[in-house]
PDB file of C-alpha atoms in Angstrom:
ATOM      1  CA  MET A   1       3.098  33.258 -35.494  1.00 48.00           C
ATOM      2  CA  SER A   2       0.200  32.036 -32.932  1.00 61.00           C
ATOM      3  CA  ARG A   3       1.065  29.217 -30.608  1.00 76.00           C
ATOM      4  CA  LYS A   4      -0.263  26.176 -31.054  1.00 87.00           C
ATOM      5  CA  VAL A   5      -2.937  24.923 -27.882  1.00 96.00           C
ATOM      6  CA  LEU A   6      -3.613  21.282 -27.563  1.00 98.00           C
ATOM      7  CA  ILE A   7      -6.390  19.334 -25.858  1.00 98.00           C
ATOM      8  CA  ALA A   8      -5.747  16.441 -23.817  1.00 98.00           C
ATOM      9  CA  PRO A   9      -9.198  14.914 -22.548  1.00 97.00           C
ATOM     10  CA  SER A  10      -8.980  13.501 -18.936  1.00 96.00           C
ATOM     11  CA  ILE A  11      -9.943  10.284 -18.634  1.00 95.00           C
ATOM     12  CA  LEU A  12     -11.280  10.840 -14.745  1.00 92.00           C
ATOM     13  CA  SER A  13     -14.363  11.979 -16.244  1.00 93.00           C
ATOM     14  CA  ALA A  14     -14.689   8.906 -19.039  1.00 94.00           C
ATOM     15  CA  ASP A  15     -16.707   5.692 -18.348  1.00 94.00           C
ATOM     16  CA  PHE A  16     -14.363   3.117 -16.679  1.00 93.00           C
ATOM     17  CA  SER A  17     -16.103   0.393 -17.681  1.00 94.00           C
ATOM     18  CA  LYS A  18     -14.965   0.750 -21.843  1.00 95.00           C
ATOM     19  CA  LEU A  19     -11.566   2.958 -21.566  1.00 95.00           C
ATOM     20  CA  GLY A  20     -10.522   1.502 -24.749  1.00 96.00           C
ATOM     21  CA  GLU A  21     -13.660   2.712 -26.361  1.00 97.00           C
ATOM     22  CA  GLU A  22     -13.514   6.006 -24.836  1.00 97.00           C
ATOM     23  CA  LEU A  23      -9.832   6.351 -25.845  1.00 97.00           C
ATOM     24  CA  ARG A  24     -10.399   5.675 -29.363  1.00 97.00           C
ATOM     25  CA  SER A  25     -13.509   7.939 -29.373  1.00 97.00           C
ATOM     26  CA  ILE A  26     -11.063  11.130 -28.197  1.00 97.00           C
ATOM     27  CA  GLU A  27      -8.344   9.866 -30.634  1.00 97.00           C
ATOM     28  CA  ALA A  28     -11.098  10.143 -33.480  1.00 97.00           C
ATOM     29  CA  GLY A  29     -12.544  13.141 -32.299  1.00 97.00           C
ATOM     30  CA  GLY A  30      -9.192  15.322 -32.458  1.00 97.00           C
ATOM     31  CA  ALA A  31      -7.496  15.085 -29.085  1.00 98.00           C
ATOM     32  CA  ASP A  32      -3.641  15.647 -28.966  1.00 98.00           C
ATOM     33  CA  TRP A  33      -2.874  14.006 -25.761  1.00 98.00           C
ATOM     34  CA  VAL A  34      -4.852  11.932 -23.183  1.00 98.00           C
ATOM     35  CA  HIS A  35      -4.387  13.121 -19.801  1.00 98.00           C
ATOM     36  CA  ILE A  36      -4.440  10.260 -17.220  1.00 97.00           C
ATOM     37  CA  ASP A  37      -4.671  10.832 -13.054  1.00 95.00           C
ATOM     38  CA  VAL A  38      -3.425   8.427 -10.608  1.00 95.00           C
ATOM     39  CA  MET A  39      -4.542   9.277  -7.117  1.00 89.00           C
ATOM     40  CA  ASP A  40      -3.175   7.201  -3.950  1.00 85.00           C
ATOM     41  CA  GLY A  41      -6.076   8.146  -1.311  1.00 82.00           C
ATOM     42  CA  HIS A  42      -3.090   9.962   0.638  1.00 82.00           C
ATOM     43  CA  PHE A  43      -2.246  13.028  -1.297  1.00 80.00           C
ATOM     44  CA  VAL A  44      -5.457  13.407  -2.468  1.00 83.00           C
ATOM     45  CA  PRO A  45      -8.826  12.214  -1.124  1.00 80.00           C
ATOM     46  CA  ASN A  46      -9.341   9.733  -3.681  1.00 82.00           C
ATOM     47  CA  VAL A  47      -8.051   6.599  -5.491  1.00 87.00           C
ATOM     48  CA  THR A  48      -8.175   5.771  -9.171  1.00 90.00           C
ATOM     49  CA  ILE A  49      -5.747   3.937 -11.373  1.00 91.00           C
ATOM     50  CA  GLY A  50      -2.055   2.510 -11.068  1.00 94.00           C
ATOM     51  CA  PRO A  51       0.704   1.080 -13.602  1.00 97.00           C
ATOM     52  CA  VAL A  52      -1.559  -2.091 -14.732  1.00 97.00           C
ATOM     53  CA  ALA A  53      -4.631   0.142 -16.073  1.00 96.00           C
ATOM     54  CA  VAL A  54      -2.082   2.594 -17.814  1.00 97.00           C
ATOM     55  CA  LYS A  55      -0.350  -0.585 -19.348  1.00 97.00           C
ATOM     56  CA  GLY A  56      -3.763  -2.008 -20.357  1.00 97.00           C
ATOM     57  CA  MET A  57      -4.900   1.358 -22.264  1.00 96.00           C
ATOM     58  CA  ARG A  58      -1.474   1.622 -23.967  1.00 97.00           C
ATOM     59  CA  PRO A  59      -2.881  -0.755 -26.830  1.00 97.00           C
ATOM     60  CA  HIS A  60      -5.909   1.324 -27.496  1.00 96.00           C
ATOM     61  CA  SER A  61      -4.136   4.642 -28.208  1.00 96.00           C
ATOM     62  CA  LYS A  62      -1.633   6.462 -30.236  1.00 96.00           C
ATOM     63  CA  LEU A  63      -2.319   9.488 -28.167  1.00 97.00           C
ATOM     64  CA  VAL A  64       0.567  10.890 -26.203  1.00 98.00           C
ATOM     65  CA  PHE A  65      -0.196   9.542 -22.465  1.00 98.00           C
ATOM     66  CA  ASP A  66       0.276  12.300 -19.909  1.00 98.00           C
ATOM     67  CA  VAL A  67       0.454  10.554 -16.447  1.00 98.00           C
ATOM     68  CA  HIS A  68      -0.281  12.745 -13.707  1.00 97.00           C
ATOM     69  CA  LEU A  69       0.864  11.625 -10.270  1.00 96.00           C
ATOM     70  CA  MET A  70      -0.840  12.474  -7.098  1.00 91.00           C
ATOM     71  CA  MET A  71       1.004  10.757  -5.060  1.00 92.00           C
ATOM     72  CA  SER A  72       2.821  10.960  -1.766  1.00 88.00           C
ATOM     73  CA  ASN A  73       6.072   9.107  -2.479  1.00 89.00           C
ATOM     74  CA  PRO A  74       5.787   8.684  -6.289  1.00 94.00           C
ATOM     75  CA  ILE A  75       9.434   7.775  -7.025  1.00 94.00           C
ATOM     76  CA  LYS A  76       9.044   4.382  -5.547  1.00 94.00           C
ATOM     77  CA  TYR A  77       6.450   3.954  -8.897  1.00 96.00           C
ATOM     78  CA  LEU A  78       8.312   6.206 -11.687  1.00 97.00           C
ATOM     79  CA  ARG A  79       9.879   2.907 -13.196  1.00 97.00           C
ATOM     80  CA  ALA A  80       6.257   1.163 -13.029  1.00 97.00           C
ATOM     81  CA  PHE A  81       4.857   3.941 -14.767  1.00 98.00           C
ATOM     82  CA  ALA A  82       7.239   4.556 -17.501  1.00 98.00           C
ATOM     83  CA  ASP A  83       7.196   0.831 -18.510  1.00 98.00           C
ATOM     84  CA  ALA A  84       3.555   0.599 -18.596  1.00 98.00           C
ATOM     85  CA  GLY A  85       3.890   3.018 -21.699  1.00 98.00           C
ATOM     86  CA  SER A  86       3.841   6.834 -20.069  1.00 98.00           C
ATOM     87  CA  ASP A  87       4.978   9.642 -22.467  1.00 98.00           C
ATOM     88  CA  TYR A  88       4.985  12.485 -20.130  1.00 98.00           C
ATOM     89  CA  ILE A  89       5.115  11.698 -15.925  1.00 98.00           C
ATOM     90  CA  THR A  90       4.229  14.592 -13.539  1.00 98.00           C
ATOM     91  CA  VAL A  91       4.755  14.880  -9.739  1.00 97.00           C
ATOM     92  CA  HIS A  92       3.773  17.495  -7.764  1.00 94.00           C
ATOM     93  CA  ALA A  93       5.831  20.165  -6.114  1.00 93.00           C
ATOM     94  CA  GLU A  94       3.781  19.825  -2.791  1.00 92.00           C
ATOM     95  CA  CYS A  95       4.762  15.738  -2.705  1.00 83.00           C
ATOM     96  CA  GLY A  96       7.944  16.669  -0.677  1.00 76.00           C
ATOM     97  CA  ASP A  97      11.782  17.246  -1.296  1.00 74.00           C
ATOM     98  CA  CYS A  98      12.047  14.805  -3.621  1.00 87.00           C
ATOM     99  CA  VAL A  99      10.785  16.736  -6.917  1.00 93.00           C
ATOM    100  CA  GLY A 100      14.216  17.059  -8.448  1.00 93.00           C
ATOM    101  CA  GLU A 101      15.198  13.484  -7.765  1.00 95.00           C
ATOM    102  CA  CYS A 102      12.019  12.565  -9.403  1.00 96.00           C
ATOM    103  CA  LEU A 103      12.506  14.736 -12.474  1.00 97.00           C
ATOM    104  CA  ALA A 104      15.886  13.012 -13.091  1.00 96.00           C
ATOM    105  CA  GLU A 105      14.543   9.387 -12.574  1.00 97.00           C
ATOM    106  CA  ILE A 106      11.963   9.954 -15.036  1.00 97.00           C
ATOM    107  CA  ARG A 107      14.463  11.370 -17.813  1.00 97.00           C
ATOM    108  CA  LYS A 108      16.636   8.765 -16.792  1.00 97.00           C
ATOM    109  CA  GLN A 109      13.609   6.171 -17.868  1.00 96.00           C
ATOM    110  CA  GLY A 110      13.488   7.950 -21.342  1.00 97.00           C
ATOM    111  CA  LYS A 111      10.128  10.171 -20.278  1.00 98.00           C
ATOM    112  CA  LYS A 112       9.128  13.193 -20.390  1.00 98.00           C
ATOM    113  CA  ALA A 113       9.241  15.160 -17.020  1.00 98.00           C
ATOM    114  CA  GLY A 114       6.825  17.227 -15.553  1.00 98.00           C
ATOM    115  CA  VAL A 115       6.397  19.096 -12.157  1.00 98.00           C
ATOM    116  CA  SER A 116       2.778  20.223 -10.797  1.00 97.00           C
ATOM    117  CA  ILE A 117       1.529  22.871  -8.482  1.00 96.00           C
ATOM    118  CA  ASN A 118      -1.968  23.028  -6.557  1.00 94.00           C
ATOM    119  CA  PRO A 119      -4.203  25.994  -6.408  1.00 94.00           C
ATOM    120  CA  GLY A 120      -2.608  28.302  -3.386  1.00 89.00           C
ATOM    121  CA  THR A 121       1.073  26.966  -4.155  1.00 94.00           C
ATOM    122  CA  PRO A 122       3.114  30.035  -5.607  1.00 94.00           C
ATOM    123  CA  PHE A 123       4.686  29.933  -8.763  1.00 96.00           C
ATOM    124  CA  ASP A 124       8.066  30.247  -6.870  1.00 95.00           C
ATOM    125  CA  ALA A 125       7.792  26.910  -5.556  1.00 94.00           C
ATOM    126  CA  VAL A 126       8.858  25.575  -8.616  1.00 95.00           C
ATOM    127  CA  ARG A 127      10.747  27.858 -10.523  1.00 94.00           C
ATOM    128  CA  GLU A 128      14.020  26.384  -9.737  1.00 93.00           C
ATOM    129  CA  ALA A 129      12.854  22.884 -10.747  1.00 94.00           C
ATOM    130  CA  LEU A 130      11.829  23.896 -14.305  1.00 97.00           C
ATOM    131  CA  PRO A 131      15.222  23.578 -15.876  1.00 96.00           C
ATOM    132  CA  GLY A 132      14.990  20.195 -14.885  1.00 96.00           C
ATOM    133  CA  ALA A 133      11.538  19.905 -16.456  1.00 98.00           C
ATOM    134  CA  ASP A 134       9.998  19.216 -19.803  1.00 98.00           C
ATOM    135  CA  LEU A 135       6.004  20.512 -18.543  1.00 98.00           C
ATOM    136  CA  LEU A 136       4.908  22.589 -15.926  1.00 98.00           C
ATOM    137  CA  LEU A 137       1.262  21.742 -14.644  1.00 98.00           C
ATOM    138  CA  VAL A 138      -0.709  24.373 -12.928  1.00 98.00           C
ATOM    139  CA  MET A 139      -3.922  23.150 -11.462  1.00 94.00           C
ATOM    140  CA  THR A 140      -7.336  25.226 -11.455  1.00 94.00           C
ATOM    141  CA  VAL A 141      -8.893  23.383  -8.970  1.00 87.00           C
ATOM    142  CA  LYS A 142      -8.102  21.352  -6.215  1.00 83.00           C
ATOM    143  CA  PRO A 143      -6.678  17.837  -7.228  1.00 75.00           C
ATOM    144  CA  GLY A 144      -8.841  14.990  -6.270  1.00 66.00           C
ATOM    145  CA  PHE A 145     -12.194  15.029  -8.283  1.00 69.00           C
ATOM    146  CA  ALA A 146     -13.579  15.708 -11.377  1.00 69.00           C
ATOM    147  CA  GLY A 147     -16.233  18.115 -12.450  1.00 69.00           C
ATOM    148  CA  GLN A 148     -14.972  21.281 -10.443  1.00 76.00           C
ATOM    149  CA  LYS A 149     -15.332  24.889 -11.070  1.00 88.00           C
ATOM    150  CA  PHE A 150     -12.087  26.617 -12.817  1.00 87.00           C
ATOM    151  CA  MET A 151     -10.437  28.987 -10.216  1.00 90.00           C
ATOM    152  CA  ASP A 152      -9.707  32.307 -11.955  1.00 91.00           C
ATOM    153  CA  SER A 153      -7.614  32.927  -9.123  1.00 91.00           C
ATOM    154  CA  GLU A 154      -5.019  31.043 -10.679  1.00 94.00           C
ATOM    155  CA  VAL A 155      -4.567  32.443 -14.136  1.00 96.00           C
ATOM    156  CA  HIS A 156      -2.067  35.042 -12.994  1.00 96.00           C
ATOM    157  CA  LYS A 157      -0.003  31.970 -11.889  1.00 97.00           C
ATOM    158  CA  ILE A 158      -0.266  30.558 -15.637  1.00 97.00           C
ATOM    159  CA  ALA A 159       0.665  34.247 -16.764  1.00 97.00           C
ATOM    160  CA  GLU A 160       3.531  34.158 -14.361  1.00 97.00           C
ATOM    161  CA  ALA A 161       4.852  31.050 -15.483  1.00 97.00           C
ATOM    162  CA  ARG A 162       4.812  31.769 -19.102  1.00 97.00           C
ATOM    163  CA  LYS A 163       6.710  35.147 -18.512  1.00 97.00           C
ATOM    164  CA  PHE A 164       9.437  33.064 -16.739  1.00 98.00           C
ATOM    165  CA  ILE A 165       9.555  29.911 -19.376  1.00 98.00           C
ATOM    166  CA  ASP A 166       9.639  32.623 -22.181  1.00 97.00           C
ATOM    167  CA  ALA A 167      12.489  34.689 -20.887  1.00 97.00           C
ATOM    168  CA  GLU A 168      14.604  32.101 -19.688  1.00 97.00           C
ATOM    169  CA  ARG A 169      13.965  30.081 -23.112  1.00 97.00           C
ATOM    170  CA  LEU A 170      13.087  26.665 -21.173  1.00 98.00           C
ATOM    171  CA  PRO A 171      11.643  24.230 -23.228  1.00 97.00           C
ATOM    172  CA  VAL A 172       8.908  23.577 -21.148  1.00 98.00           C
ATOM    173  CA  THR A 173       5.289  23.280 -21.767  1.00 98.00           C
ATOM    174  CA  ILE A 174       2.486  24.586 -19.779  1.00 98.00           C
ATOM    175  CA  VAL A 175      -0.214  22.552 -18.937  1.00 98.00           C
ATOM    176  CA  VAL A 176      -3.565  23.733 -17.400  1.00 98.00           C
ATOM    177  CA  ASP A 177      -6.033  21.083 -15.472  1.00 95.00           C
ATOM    178  CA  GLY A 178      -8.879  21.674 -13.737  1.00 90.00           C
ATOM    179  CA  GLY A 179     -12.646  23.069 -14.487  1.00 92.00           C
ATOM    180  CA  ILE A 180     -11.569  23.867 -18.329  1.00 95.00           C
ATOM    181  CA  THR A 181     -14.641  24.546 -20.592  1.00 96.00           C
ATOM    182  CA  ALA A 182     -14.974  26.124 -23.996  1.00 96.00           C
ATOM    183  CA  GLU A 183     -16.195  29.185 -21.975  1.00 95.00           C
ATOM    184  CA  ASN A 184     -12.983  29.650 -19.964  1.00 95.00           C
ATOM    185  CA  ALA A 185     -10.566  27.984 -22.577  1.00 96.00           C
ATOM    186  CA  GLY A 186      -9.569  31.315 -23.979  1.00 96.00           C
ATOM    187  CA  VAL A 187      -8.620  32.658 -20.504  1.00 97.00           C
ATOM    188  CA  ALA A 188      -6.288  29.666 -19.750  1.00 97.00           C
ATOM    189  CA  ALA A 189      -4.846  29.943 -23.055  1.00 97.00           C
ATOM    190  CA  GLY A 190      -4.603  33.548 -23.568  1.00 96.00           C
ATOM    191  CA  ALA A 191      -2.753  33.603 -19.968  1.00 96.00           C
ATOM    192  CA  GLY A 192      -0.008  31.144 -21.668  1.00 96.00           C
ATOM    193  CA  ALA A 193      -1.139  27.729 -21.755  1.00 97.00           C
ATOM    194  CA  ASP A 194      -0.112  25.403 -24.152  1.00 97.00           C
ATOM    195  CA  VAL A 195      -1.930  22.351 -23.265  1.00 98.00           C
ATOM    196  CA  LEU A 196      -5.714  22.321 -21.794  1.00 98.00           C
ATOM    197  CA  VAL A 197      -6.820  19.210 -19.539  1.00 97.00           C
ATOM    198  CA  ALA A 198     -10.676  18.865 -19.919  1.00 96.00           C
ATOM    199  CA  GLY A 199     -12.689  16.274 -18.555  1.00 93.00           C
ATOM    200  CA  SER A 200     -16.262  16.536 -17.877  1.00 93.00           C
ATOM    201  CA  ALA A 201     -16.527  19.330 -20.761  1.00 95.00           C
ATOM    202  CA  VAL A 202     -15.185  16.813 -23.209  1.00 97.00           C
ATOM    203  CA  PHE A 203     -17.140  13.487 -22.016  1.00 95.00           C
ATOM    204  CA  CYS A 204     -20.208  15.194 -20.720  1.00 91.00           C
ATOM    205  CA  GLY A 205     -20.685  17.906 -22.415  1.00 88.00           C
ATOM    206  CA  LYS A 206     -23.825  18.876 -24.668  1.00 90.00           C
ATOM    207  CA  GLY A 207     -22.267  17.511 -28.089  1.00 94.00           C
ATOM    208  CA  THR A 208     -20.370  14.658 -29.299  1.00 96.00           C
ATOM    209  CA  VAL A 209     -16.325  14.055 -27.933  1.00 97.00           C
ATOM    210  CA  ALA A 210     -15.390  15.292 -31.038  1.00 97.00           C
ATOM    211  CA  GLU A 211     -17.761  18.836 -31.140  1.00 97.00           C
ATOM    212  CA  ASN A 212     -16.626  19.359 -27.708  1.00 97.00           C
ATOM    213  CA  ILE A 213     -12.759  19.162 -28.368  1.00 98.00           C
ATOM    214  CA  ALA A 214     -13.289  21.243 -31.256  1.00 97.00           C
ATOM    215  CA  ALA A 215     -15.569  23.787 -29.377  1.00 97.00           C
ATOM    216  CA  ILE A 216     -12.658  23.945 -26.422  1.00 97.00           C
ATOM    217  CA  ARG A 217      -9.973  24.439 -29.300  1.00 97.00           C
ATOM    218  CA  LYS A 218     -11.639  27.100 -31.125  1.00 96.00           C
ATOM    219  CA  GLU A 219     -12.054  29.278 -28.066  1.00 95.00           C
ATOM    220  CA  ALA A 220      -8.768  28.587 -26.993  1.00 95.00           C
ATOM    221  CA  LEU A 221      -7.193  29.707 -30.254  1.00 92.00           C
ATOM    222  CA  ARG A 222      -9.042  33.059 -30.265  1.00 91.00           C
ATOM    223  CA  HIS A 223      -6.859  34.158 -27.436  1.00 89.00           C
ATOM    224  CA  VAL A 224      -3.123  33.121 -28.330  1.00 88.00           C
ATOM    225  CA  HIS A 225      -1.046  35.468 -30.441  1.00 73.00           C
TER     226      HIS A 225
END
């Protein structure tokens, strides 16, 4: 039986002046999750949104809210993001020694816990944390800005994660984020991704939002088994 591949449009590429409308559009267009990037201007050189914005978006969508914290000190804000309506909350392996504590706190708040690794960070950096996680986010661009090109150099990391998670029988979902398009969705899915995050390809692609989501999903499913 083939693995399912879910599509999670990233609101980083949406029109922030009408987020409610954009959320309704991707839900009607067949999205499975919505990926919400939170940047603090310190961990990455950009600033986006906080818990108040997540809370404001929550009534506009029934989709899974996959909240990605690109923050230097995420533990201070976990409860706020949980209360705002997040379903998954992901912290970075590179943020310091608090990853295990963060994952435990996210689960304590009744949410699914994720850990992310940047390009250049080896899979070994998160291997020991995965039994305490529900999600592994593999970045295929340097985090901070939308519209970057997918880094083929990170595909081996997706495959390494898939092999380890399957061998250990861990209930961990592999998410791939960064430069995903219909052209490379199959590469990421074939390597082991369960969820593909796509921003520009969904909101700024040639077709409608629904057509763009369908194109990414179709190509991804051609490469899973």
